[in-house]
Structure formats: structure tokens, C-alpha cells
Coordinates of C-alpha atoms in Angstrom, one line a residue:
Chain A
M1 CA -35.4 -1.2 18.5
S2 CA -35.3 2.1 16.4
A3 CA -35.8 1.9 12.6
G4 CA -32.3 3.2 11.7
R5 CA -30.7 2.7 8.1
V6 CA -28.8 -0.2 9.9
A7 CA -31.4 -1.4 12.6
G8 CA -30.5 -4.9 13.9
K9 CA -27.0 -4.9 12.6
V10 CA -23.8 -5.4 14.0
A11 CA -20.5 -3.5 13.0
F12 CA -17.4 -3.8 13.8
I13 CA -14.8 -1.0 13.7
T14 CA -11.0 -0.8 14.1
G15 CA -9.3 2.6 15.4
A16 CA -12.8 3.0 17.2
A17 CA -11.3 5.0 20.4
R18 CA -11.5 8.4 19.0
G19 CA -11.2 10.4 15.9
Q20 CA -13.3 8.9 12.5
G21 CA -13.8 5.6 14.3
R22 CA -15.4 6.9 17.6
S23 CA -17.6 8.9 14.7
H24 CA -18.5 6.2 12.5
A25 CA -19.3 3.8 16.0
I26 CA -21.5 6.8 17.4
R27 CA -23.4 7.5 13.7
L28 CA -23.9 3.3 13.1
A29 CA -25.3 3.5 16.7
A30 CA -27.5 6.2 15.8
E31 CA -28.9 4.3 13.1
G32 CA -30.0 1.4 14.9
A33 CA -26.5 -1.2 14.7
D34 CA -24.5 -2.6 17.8
I35 CA -21.1 -2.0 17.7
I36 CA -17.4 -4.1 18.0
A37 CA -15.1 -1.3 19.3
V38 CA -11.3 -1.6 19.0
D39 CA -8.2 0.0 19.7
L40 CA -4.6 -0.1 20.2
C41 CA -5.0 2.4 23.3
G42 CA -1.7 3.0 23.6
P43 CA 1.3 4.3 21.5
L44 CA 3.7 3.4 18.7
S45 CA 7.4 4.0 18.4
S46 CA 7.5 6.0 14.9
V47 CA 4.1 7.9 15.9
A48 CA 5.3 11.4 17.0
Y49 CA 1.4 12.4 18.0
P50 CA -0.4 10.8 21.0
L51 CA -2.4 8.1 20.4
A52 CA -5.8 7.0 21.9
D53 CA -5.4 5.9 25.0
P54 CA -8.2 3.5 27.3
A55 CA -10.3 6.6 28.5
D56 CA -10.8 7.3 25.1
L57 CA -12.1 4.1 24.2
A58 CA -14.3 4.1 27.3
E59 CA -15.9 7.4 26.1
T60 CA -16.7 5.8 22.7
V61 CA -18.6 2.9 24.8
R62 CA -20.3 5.6 27.0
C63 CA -21.2 7.7 23.3
V64 CA -22.7 4.4 22.1
E65 CA -24.6 3.4 25.2
A66 CA -26.4 6.5 25.4
L67 CA -28.0 5.8 21.9
D68 CA -29.2 3.0 23.4
Q69 CA -27.0 0.2 21.5
R70 CA -25.2 -2.0 22.6
I71 CA -21.5 -2.3 22.3
V72 CA -18.5 -4.7 22.9
A73 CA -15.1 -2.5 23.3
R74 CA -11.4 -4.6 23.6
Q75 CA -8.0 -3.5 23.3
A76 CA -6.7 -5.1 20.5
D77 CA -3.8 -4.6 18.1
V78 CA -4.3 -4.7 14.3
R79 CA -0.4 -5.8 13.8
D80 CA -1.6 -8.9 16.2
L81 CA -3.9 -11.4 14.5
A82 CA -4.6 -13.3 17.5
S83 CA -5.6 -10.1 20.0
L84 CA -7.8 -8.9 17.2
D85 CA -9.2 -12.3 16.5
R86 CA -10.0 -12.9 20.2
A87 CA -11.9 -9.3 20.3
L88 CA -14.2 -9.9 17.5
R89 CA -15.2 -13.4 18.7
E90 CA -16.1 -12.3 22.0
G91 CA -18.3 -9.2 20.2
V92 CA -20.0 -11.6 18.0
A93 CA -20.4 -13.9 20.7
E94 CA -22.0 -11.4 23.1
L95 CA -23.9 -9.5 20.1
G96 CA -25.1 -12.4 18.0
R97 CA -23.9 -11.6 14.5
L98 CA -21.4 -9.3 12.1
D99 CA -22.6 -7.5 9.8
I100 CA -20.4 -4.4 8.6
V101 CA -16.7 -4.3 9.2
C102 CA -15.1 -0.8 9.0
A103 CA -11.4 -1.0 8.6
N104 CA -10.5 2.3 10.1
A105 CA -7.2 2.2 12.5
G106 CA -4.5 4.1 10.6
I107 CA -1.6 6.3 11.5
L108 CA 0.4 9.1 10.2
S109 CA 4.6 9.7 10.0
S110 CA 6.3 11.9 7.7
G111 CA 10.1 11.7 6.0
S112 CA 12.0 11.9 2.5
L113 CA 13.2 9.0 1.0
A114 CA 16.7 9.2 3.1
E115 CA 14.8 10.7 6.3
L116 CA 12.4 7.6 6.7
S117 CA 13.7 5.1 9.0
V118 CA 13.1 1.2 8.4
Q119 CA 11.0 1.0 11.2
A120 CA 8.7 3.8 10.3
W121 CA 8.3 2.1 6.9
R122 CA 7.6 -1.1 8.6
E123 CA 5.1 0.0 11.2
M124 CA 3.2 2.2 8.8
I125 CA 3.0 -0.8 6.1
D126 CA 2.2 -3.3 9.1
V127 CA -0.8 -0.9 10.5
N128 CA -2.4 0.9 7.2
L129 CA -2.0 -1.7 5.0
S130 CA -1.4 -5.8 6.7
G131 CA -3.6 -4.1 9.9
V132 CA -5.9 -3.8 6.9
W133 CA -5.9 -7.2 5.6
R134 CA -5.8 -8.6 9.2
T135 CA -8.9 -7.1 10.1
C136 CA -10.8 -8.1 6.8
K137 CA -9.3 -11.7 7.7
V138 CA -10.4 -12.3 10.9
A139 CA -14.0 -11.0 9.8
I140 CA -14.8 -12.6 6.5
P141 CA -15.6 -16.0 8.4
H142 CA -18.2 -14.3 10.9
L143 CA -19.5 -12.5 7.3
I144 CA -19.9 -15.8 5.3
A145 CA -20.9 -17.9 8.2
G146 CA -23.6 -15.6 8.7
G147 CA -25.2 -16.3 5.3
R148 CA -26.9 -12.4 4.9
G149 CA -24.0 -11.0 3.0
G150 CA -22.3 -8.1 4.5
S151 CA -20.6 -4.8 3.9
I152 CA -17.0 -3.9 4.3
I153 CA -15.7 -0.7 4.1
L154 CA -11.6 -0.2 3.9
T155 CA -10.6 3.4 4.7
S156 CA -8.0 4.4 2.5
S157 CA -7.4 8.4 1.6
V158 CA -7.1 10.6 -1.3
A159 CA -3.3 9.3 -0.8
G160 CA -4.7 6.0 -2.0
L161 CA -5.0 7.3 -5.0
K162 CA -2.6 10.3 -5.8
S163 CA 0.4 10.5 -4.2
Y164 CA 2.0 13.4 -2.3
P165 CA 5.9 13.6 -1.0
N166 CA 7.8 12.9 1.7
M167 CA 5.3 10.0 2.8
A168 CA 5.8 7.3 0.7
H169 CA 5.3 4.8 3.1
Y170 CA 1.5 6.4 3.9
V171 CA 1.4 6.9 0.4
A172 CA 2.0 3.2 -0.5
A173 CA -0.1 1.7 2.2
K174 CA -3.0 3.7 1.3
H175 CA -2.7 2.6 -2.6
G176 CA -2.6 -0.9 -1.1
V177 CA -5.7 -0.4 0.7
T178 CA -7.5 0.7 -2.5
G179 CA -6.2 -2.3 -4.2
L180 CA -7.1 -4.9 -1.2
A181 CA -10.7 -3.3 -1.5
R182 CA -11.4 -4.2 -5.1
A183 CA -9.3 -7.5 -4.8
L184 CA -12.2 -8.3 -1.9
A185 CA -14.7 -7.4 -3.9
T186 CA -14.1 -9.7 -7.0
E187 CA -13.8 -12.3 -4.4
L188 CA -16.6 -12.2 -1.9
A189 CA -19.3 -10.9 -4.2
A190 CA -20.7 -14.4 -4.3
H191 CA -21.4 -14.2 -0.8
Q192 CA -23.4 -11.1 -1.1
I193 CA -20.5 -9.1 0.7
R194 CA -19.7 -5.7 -0.4
V195 CA -16.4 -4.3 -0.5
N196 CA -15.7 -0.2 -0.7
S197 CA -12.8 2.2 0.0
L198 CA -13.3 5.3 1.6
H199 CA -10.9 8.3 0.5
P200 CA -11.2 11.0 2.7
T201 CA -8.7 14.4 2.2
Q202 CA -7.6 15.8 5.8
V203 CA -10.0 15.3 8.3
D204 CA -10.0 17.0 11.5
T205 CA -9.0 14.3 14.0
D206 CA -5.9 14.4 16.1
M207 CA -4.2 12.5 13.4
I208 CA -3.7 15.6 11.3
Q209 CA -4.1 18.6 14.1
N210 CA -0.3 18.2 15.0
D211 CA 3.3 19.5 14.5
I212 CA 3.7 16.8 12.1
M213 CA 1.0 17.6 9.1
Y214 CA 1.4 21.6 10.1
R215 CA 5.5 21.1 9.2
L216 CA 4.8 18.8 6.4
F217 CA 2.1 21.4 4.7
R218 CA 4.0 24.4 6.1
P219 CA 7.8 23.6 5.1
D220 CA 8.1 27.4 4.4
L221 CA 7.7 28.0 8.1
E222 CA 9.6 27.7 11.0
H223 CA 6.8 27.0 13.5
P224 CA 3.7 26.5 11.6
G225 CA 0.5 26.4 13.4
R226 CA -3.3 25.5 13.4
E227 CA -4.0 28.2 11.2
D228 CA -1.3 28.4 8.3
F229 CA -2.2 24.5 7.6
A230 CA -5.6 25.6 7.5
A231 CA -4.6 27.4 4.3
A232 CA -2.5 25.2 3.0
S233 CA -5.3 22.4 3.9
R234 CA -7.9 24.5 2.1
A235 CA -5.8 25.0 -0.7
T236 CA -5.4 21.4 -1.5
G237 CA -9.2 21.0 -2.6
L238 CA -11.8 23.0 -4.7
L239 CA -14.7 23.6 -1.8
P240 CA -14.1 26.4 0.5
V241 CA -13.3 24.6 3.7
D242 CA -10.0 23.9 5.5
W243 CA -10.8 20.1 5.9
V244 CA -13.7 17.8 6.2
E245 CA -15.1 16.8 9.6
S246 CA -15.3 13.0 10.8
A247 CA -19.2 13.1 10.4
D248 CA -18.8 13.6 6.9
V249 CA -16.8 10.4 6.5
S250 CA -19.3 8.9 8.5
S251 CA -22.2 9.9 6.5
A252 CA -20.1 8.1 3.2
L253 CA -19.4 4.8 5.2
L254 CA -23.2 4.9 6.8
F255 CA -24.5 4.9 2.9
L256 CA -21.8 2.6 2.0
A257 CA -22.8 0.1 4.7
S258 CA -26.4 0.8 4.6
D259 CA -28.8 -1.2 1.9
D260 CA -28.9 1.8 0.0
A261 CA -25.5 0.9 -1.6
R262 CA -26.3 -2.8 -1.9
Y263 CA -25.3 -3.0 -5.7
I264 CA -22.3 -0.5 -4.9
T265 CA -18.8 -2.9 -4.5
G266 CA -15.6 -2.4 -5.4
S267 CA -15.7 1.5 -5.7
A268 CA -13.4 4.1 -4.8
L269 CA -15.4 6.6 -2.8
P270 CA -13.7 10.3 -2.3
V271 CA -14.8 12.5 0.5
D272 CA -12.0 15.0 -0.4
A273 CA -13.7 18.5 -1.0
G274 CA -12.5 17.9 -4.7
A275 CA -8.8 17.5 -3.9
L276 CA -8.4 14.7 -6.7
I277 CA -9.4 16.8 -9.4
T278 CA -7.4 19.7 -8.6
Chain B
M1 CA 27.2 2.0 -28.9
G2 CA 24.6 0.6 -27.1
R3 CA 21.6 2.6 -25.0
A4 CA 22.9 1.6 -21.7
T5 CA 26.8 2.1 -22.6
G6 CA 28.5 3.2 -19.8
K7 CA 25.8 3.1 -17.3
V8 CA 25.9 0.7 -14.2
A9 CA 22.3 -0.9 -13.6
L10 CA 21.6 -2.6 -10.2
V11 CA 19.0 -5.4 -11.0
T12 CA 17.2 -7.2 -8.3
G13 CA 15.8 -10.5 -8.1
A14 CA 18.3 -11.3 -10.7
A15 CA 19.1 -14.8 -10.4
G16 CA 16.2 -15.6 -12.8
G17 CA 13.1 -14.7 -14.5
L18 CA 12.2 -11.0 -15.0
G19 CA 15.4 -9.9 -13.0
R20 CA 17.9 -11.8 -15.5
S21 CA 16.1 -11.0 -18.8
H22 CA 16.4 -6.9 -17.6
A23 CA 20.2 -7.6 -16.4
L24 CA 21.1 -9.1 -19.9
R25 CA 19.2 -6.6 -22.1
L26 CA 20.4 -3.9 -20.3
A27 CA 24.0 -5.7 -20.5
A28 CA 23.4 -6.1 -24.2
E29 CA 23.7 -2.2 -24.6
G30 CA 26.3 -1.8 -22.5
A31 CA 25.5 -1.4 -18.9
D32 CA 27.4 -2.9 -16.3
I33 CA 25.4 -5.1 -14.2
I34 CA 25.0 -5.4 -10.0
A35 CA 23.1 -8.5 -10.0
V36 CA 21.2 -9.2 -6.4
D37 CA 19.2 -11.9 -5.6
G38 CA 18.2 -13.7 -2.1
C39 CA 18.8 -17.5 -3.6
T40 CA 17.1 -18.7 -0.8
P41 CA 13.6 -20.3 -0.6
V42 CA 10.8 -18.1 0.5
A43 CA 8.7 -19.9 3.4
S44 CA 5.0 -19.2 2.0
V45 CA 6.5 -20.3 -1.9
P46 CA 5.8 -23.7 -2.9
A47 CA 7.4 -22.7 -6.6
P48 CA 11.5 -23.4 -6.1
Q49 CA 13.7 -20.3 -5.8
P50 CA 16.6 -19.5 -8.1
T51 CA 19.6 -20.4 -6.2
R52 CA 23.0 -18.9 -6.0
R53 CA 24.6 -21.0 -9.0
D54 CA 21.6 -19.4 -10.8
L55 CA 23.0 -15.9 -9.5
D56 CA 26.2 -16.9 -10.9
E57 CA 25.4 -17.6 -14.2
T58 CA 23.5 -14.4 -14.4
A59 CA 26.7 -12.9 -13.9
S60 CA 28.6 -15.0 -16.2
M61 CA 25.8 -14.2 -19.0
V62 CA 26.6 -10.5 -18.9
R63 CA 30.0 -10.7 -18.9
A64 CA 29.5 -13.2 -22.2
L65 CA 27.9 -9.9 -23.7
G66 CA 31.1 -7.9 -22.6
S67 CA 29.9 -6.3 -19.8
R68 CA 31.0 -6.3 -16.2
A69 CA 28.8 -8.1 -13.8
V70 CA 29.2 -8.0 -9.6
A71 CA 26.9 -11.0 -8.4
G72 CA 25.8 -10.2 -4.8
Q73 CA 23.6 -12.5 -2.4
A74 CA 21.3 -10.2 -0.5
D75 CA 17.8 -10.5 0.7
V76 CA 15.6 -7.8 -0.5
R77 CA 14.0 -7.7 3.1
D78 CA 17.1 -7.4 4.9
H79 CA 18.2 -3.9 5.0
G80 CA 22.2 -4.4 6.1
Q81 CA 22.6 -7.1 3.4
L82 CA 21.0 -5.1 0.8
E83 CA 23.3 -2.3 1.6
A84 CA 26.6 -3.7 2.1
A85 CA 25.9 -5.7 -1.3
V86 CA 24.9 -2.5 -3.6
S87 CA 27.7 -0.4 -1.4
R88 CA 30.2 -2.7 -2.2
A89 CA 29.5 -3.5 -5.9
A90 CA 28.6 0.5 -6.7
S91 CA 32.2 1.8 -5.3
S92 CA 33.5 -1.2 -7.4
L93 CA 32.1 -0.5 -10.7
G94 CA 32.2 3.5 -10.2
G95 CA 29.0 4.3 -9.2
L96 CA 24.9 3.5 -10.0
D97 CA 22.7 5.3 -12.6
I98 CA 20.2 2.5 -12.9
V99 CA 18.1 1.0 -10.5
V100 CA 15.6 -2.0 -11.4
A101 CA 13.5 -3.4 -8.2
A102 CA 12.9 -6.8 -9.8
A103 CA 12.8 -9.1 -7.2
G104 CA 9.3 -10.5 -6.7
I105 CA 7.1 -13.4 -5.2
H106 CA 3.5 -14.6 -6.5
G107 CA 0.8 -16.4 -4.7
S108 CA -2.5 -17.7 -4.8
A109 CA -5.0 -18.1 -2.2
H110 CA -8.6 -17.1 -1.6
A111 CA -9.5 -14.1 0.8
D112 CA -10.4 -16.9 3.6
E113 CA -7.7 -18.9 3.1
L114 CA -5.0 -16.7 2.5
S115 CA -2.1 -17.3 5.6
E116 CA -0.8 -14.6 7.7
S117 CA 2.5 -15.5 6.5
G118 CA 1.5 -15.6 3.1
W119 CA 0.4 -12.2 3.2
Q120 CA 3.5 -11.1 5.0
D121 CA 6.1 -12.5 3.0
L122 CA 4.5 -11.1 -0.1
I123 CA 4.2 -7.6 1.2
D124 CA 7.6 -8.0 2.8
V125 CA 9.5 -9.0 -0.6
N126 CA 7.1 -7.0 -3.4
L127 CA 6.4 -3.9 -1.2
T128 CA 9.1 -3.4 1.2
G129 CA 11.5 -4.9 -0.8
A130 CA 11.0 -2.6 -3.1
W131 CA 11.0 0.4 -1.1
L132 CA 14.4 -1.1 0.7
T133 CA 16.0 -1.4 -2.6
C134 CA 15.3 2.6 -3.6
K135 CA 16.5 3.1 0.2
V136 CA 19.7 2.1 -0.3
A137 CA 20.3 2.7 -4.2
V138 CA 19.5 6.2 -4.7
P139 CA 21.9 7.7 -2.1
H140 CA 24.2 6.5 -4.8
L141 CA 22.4 8.0 -7.7
V142 CA 22.1 11.4 -5.8
A143 CA 25.8 11.3 -4.7
G144 CA 26.8 10.6 -8.7
G145 CA 25.3 14.2 -9.9
R146 CA 24.2 12.7 -13.1
G147 CA 20.3 12.1 -12.5
G148 CA 19.2 8.5 -13.0
S149 CA 16.4 5.9 -13.7
V150 CA 14.7 4.0 -11.1
I151 CA 12.2 1.2 -12.3
L152 CA 10.1 -0.5 -10.2
A153 CA 7.7 -3.9 -11.1
S154 CA 4.4 -4.0 -10.4
S155 CA 1.7 -5.7 -12.6
V156 CA -1.4 -5.4 -14.3
A157 CA -2.7 -6.5 -10.5
G158 CA -1.6 -3.0 -9.4
V159 CA -4.2 -1.5 -11.5
K160 CA -7.1 -3.8 -11.8
P161 CA -7.9 -6.4 -9.4
Y162 CA -8.1 -10.1 -9.7
P163 CA -9.7 -13.0 -7.3
A164 CA -7.4 -15.3 -5.3
M165 CA -4.5 -12.7 -5.2
A166 CA -5.3 -10.0 -2.5
H167 CA -1.8 -9.8 -1.5
Y168 CA -0.4 -9.5 -4.7
V169 CA -3.2 -6.8 -5.9
A170 CA -2.4 -4.8 -2.9
A171 CA 1.3 -4.8 -3.1
G172 CA 0.7 -4.1 -6.8
H173 CA -1.2 -1.2 -6.0
A174 CA 0.8 -0.1 -3.2
I175 CA 4.0 -0.1 -5.6
I176 CA 2.5 2.0 -7.8
G177 CA 1.8 4.8 -4.9
L178 CA 5.7 4.2 -4.0
A179 CA 7.0 5.2 -7.3
R180 CA 4.5 7.9 -8.0
T181 CA 5.6 9.5 -4.6
L182 CA 9.4 8.9 -5.1
A183 CA 8.8 10.2 -8.7
Q184 CA 8.3 13.8 -6.8
E185 CA 10.4 13.3 -4.4
L186 CA 13.4 12.8 -6.6
A187 CA 12.6 14.7 -9.9
E188 CA 15.0 17.5 -8.4
H189 CA 17.9 15.1 -8.5
R190 CA 17.2 14.4 -12.2
I191 CA 16.2 11.1 -11.0
R192 CA 12.8 9.6 -13.0
V193 CA 11.0 7.1 -11.6
N194 CA 8.5 4.5 -13.2
V195 CA 6.5 1.4 -12.9
L196 CA 6.2 -1.9 -15.2
V197 CA 2.9 -3.2 -15.2
P198 CA 3.0 -6.2 -17.3
A199 CA 0.9 -9.5 -17.9
L200 CA 2.8 -12.2 -17.7
P201 CA 0.9 -16.0 -18.1
E202 CA 2.5 -17.5 -15.3
S203 CA 1.2 -14.6 -12.8
I204 CA -1.6 -13.0 -14.4
P205 CA -4.6 -16.0 -15.2
G206 CA -7.1 -16.2 -18.0
R207 CA -7.0 -14.6 -21.3
D208 CA -8.2 -11.3 -21.3
A209 CA -5.8 -9.4 -23.7
L210 CA -6.4 -7.7 -26.5
L211 CA -3.9 -9.2 -28.8
P212 CA -3.7 -12.8 -30.0
S213 CA -0.4 -13.5 -27.8
A214 CA 0.9 -13.0 -24.3
A215 CA 3.7 -10.8 -23.2
E216 CA 6.7 -12.4 -23.0
P217 CA 9.6 -11.3 -20.1
R218 CA 11.8 -10.1 -23.4
D219 CA 8.7 -7.7 -24.0
V220 CA 8.9 -5.9 -20.4
S221 CA 12.7 -6.0 -20.7
E222 CA 12.4 -3.8 -24.0
A223 CA 9.9 -1.6 -22.3
L224 CA 12.5 -1.1 -19.4
L225 CA 15.2 -0.6 -21.5
F226 CA 12.9 2.3 -23.1
L227 CA 12.4 3.8 -19.6
V228 CA 15.9 3.5 -18.4
S229 CA 17.5 5.2 -21.8
D230 CA 17.7 8.7 -22.9
A231 CA 14.8 8.4 -24.9
A232 CA 12.4 8.5 -21.9
R233 CA 14.1 11.6 -20.5
H234 CA 10.9 13.2 -19.8
I235 CA 9.0 10.5 -18.6
T236 CA 8.7 10.0 -14.7
G237 CA 5.9 8.7 -12.3
A238 CA 4.5 6.5 -15.4
A239 CA 3.1 3.0 -15.0
L240 CA 3.7 1.4 -18.4
P241 CA 1.7 -1.3 -19.2
V242 CA 3.2 -4.5 -21.2
D243 CA 0.3 -6.3 -21.3
A244 CA -1.4 -6.9 -24.6
G245 CA -4.2 -5.4 -23.9
V246 CA -5.5 -6.7 -20.6
L247 CA -6.0 -2.9 -19.2
A248 CA -7.5 -1.5 -22.1
R249 CA -10.5 -4.0 -22.2

């Protein structure tokens, strides 16, 4: 076993097939953790960009195993408590414990109050807010039963602390995640379980590198592309970068998951290139 | 001349509690009222919910103050019911100026005990219900071309966390995000969107206020009246505490 910063621990990660979730899995594995990875691996009706597929999840498995760590990967839907519970139980049965929870699964869609369909609202709240709660719901009993404390990291967003037009459902869900992290922090502290939220700005993943985001950021252009988006995205922050990388979010997550952050709970950590103070 | 004379206000959750208090306060200042309530029990909420009789009583009390009232039984979780009730009432009262999304439930359970239906009912009523209320009502404000005021109901749990109510805290935070986003989207129509952040003893336990006595429903309605009136014409995207100093501690 490597003497990494989370050596010997087991981490449960949702949305782990690609993007930030895969990055978290690789980073935690590189620091000695075994991984329980879940992902929907399929489409959602209100999401216009392609979501992950089973091959993406298999690639996460390959990456973690290449680091000589164990991984249990399952297709599971954060909207379905039973499927999530089953996947986690199987993972804990095989890997023997649970220490770290990364509620990372999330989607993006857009629309003004008039444009946004009831279906798109419900799917967003169900995945990005209730899905985060279901992840905690199934994981908390394992953490408490372990009696060793734990660290829960909820992926919110800059939009969990400030608002943007044309995505009321996303902003509401992410503000809800901020509140959920703080509420759970008050409840679980007695078990030495810490709960914090991460607030990334635009992260260079498939969730933002698509026409929906390009149009959202460049309503002035008819066919905005990656470069047009990059300029507008860069303008939302202070540091001279177009966006942040998944690895930057994983670094913050690793810190919160590790004992380096043993007295940090209920915090909301931005990884935002300064977007919150513009 | 009242502070809301000539205006039409939609109030959800109007059969009892804060919703009724808001409806009566607005009516006393001259507003006509569209009083909406689901009037049906919510499965995960043990406390008795107001009935159709309570909703009709709110309407009678509004009329006794000299204002017009239309009562509509509609569940804020049901887009179709809500749209039908609001459209019918708005056309009979000649438009819509003020939207008060006051329908809400409360529950208490620790994180490891909170059931999925307990979570889902609260998110559906308090959060999705507030959005659906805006979704069906705001087009009437836009069509009127007179601007307007939208008030969403959160609580101090939308700003600071409390134990044993993760769903209520999450929904409260989410409602503040929703209000701030809608404030951005609707400003061009001169529609203001603000949130009330009360600390009422029945939903927020403990005595952690600065002032010696806790806020009452009438205090929340006074704050609401201020926000919907022209005295607050340049206030939008705000979250106004009515909390006897809970958040200032």
C-alpha cells in the first residue's frame, strides 16, 4: 500500500465515468484510496449534450487499476435510491469500509423562466439536488457504522453562492447543495464526519464544452464556438485563465478528504479563479 | 388610499398561517386577492393541513375588508391545476401585479432518519412549488406591462443551517438562489423579486434571537407589504430577514 494522503481509505464517487468524477477517482487512488464508482452511463431527456456511457466508466476503472488500487464500478442513477444503495453496499462489502463520499454527479441545461420546461426543472432538481441528498442518505449509515468519522464533499458551484440568469433550476439546485452541506455538517459533527461543499467555476469538461454553454455565454453570436466561449468564460473570473481543470477541483477535494482538513467542516470552498469576488 | 390599492395579488398557501396573514394584510391596503391553497394533506406531514373551508374563510375575510377575492383550490406541485386557477382568477380580477409564493411545509428528522418521501414532499412543495408559482404567474405580470413584485418565502434556514431539517435548509437556500436568478431575468420587465427570511418559533427552534421576543406572522406580513409597495421600488434580489436578530448573532 502506498503511503498517500488517503492511504487505506475507501471513497464513494458519483458521476465517476468521466469529467470531474473520473479525475477525483484517479487523484484519490493515486493517494492510496480504493474507489466505489457509480454513474448513470446513459442519457437524460432534458440534457442536450451527450452524457457518459459504459465505456467511459470502464475507462475510469482502467485508470484506477493502473494505479494499483481496487475499484468497484456500477451503473447507478442518483435519482433512484435503491440502485444507489445497492451499488454502495456491494462496494463496501468488497472493499471493507467507507471513509470519503464525493457527491459529484450533475447535469446542465438552460432556459429563462418562460422557456424552461417543467420536465427540465424537475430533472435538474432531481439529479443536482435530490441526487446529492440520496448519495448522502445511502452513505451516512456506512460512515457512522465504521466509527472512524469521515469526509463528505458535495459538489456545488459558483452558482451555489451567486446567481446567473437563464438557469434558475441550476442556481436553485446548487444553492440547495450549499445549504445541504452546512445542515449535514451540523448533524454529523458528533460522529467526527465532516461535510463541506466545493464551488468550481467553469471546469473544462463535456458539461461545459458544448453548444448550450457556448450560447449561454455568447448570446450575441449566432454560432459561438469554443474560442468565443473561452473569452467570455475568462471574463467571469479574475485570474487570467479561460476555465479551471478537473485536476484543480480534485486537488481541493483531496485536501478536504484528507486529514489535513480534519477540523474543516461546513465550509464552502471556491475553485473559481476569483469568480465570486468579481 | 392603501399602499396596495388597485393591485391584484396572488397568494399561495393562503388557507392558513403566513399565507392568510399576507392575504389579509394586502387586502387591508386595498389589494384584490387570488387566494390559492392545495387544501389537501401532504403524506409526510403529520400536522393537519388547512382545508377548503379554511381557504373560503380567507376569501370571506378579504371581502370583509372591502377587497375582491377569488379562491382557487390548487396544489402548487401540480402545474396544470395551478395554471388553471391563476389564469381564471387573473382574468376575472383584471390582471396580476403581486405574486406571493407562501405555500410551504416543514418537517424535522435527522439526516439518517429523513425518509425519501419526507425529502421529496418538502422539495416539491417549498422549492418546485415556488418555481411553478412564478412560472404560471409571471407571464401575467409581463403581459400587464406595469412591472410587478414577486415575493418568495424562505427562512433563516435559507441562510444558516439548523440540525434535523436538511431538506428544509436545502430548500431554503435553493429558494434564495431562485429569487436572485429571477431578479436578474425579470428586471427588464420592471418586475422585482425578493425573498422573506423569517424566524418563526414554529419552524425555527431554539431561542437564539437578539431581541427578547420572536417575530410573529404579522411582522412578516409587514415586511412583505413594504417589499411589494412602491416604497421598495428599487429593491430587487434581496433577502430580508424578519428574525429578531437571529442572523446577526
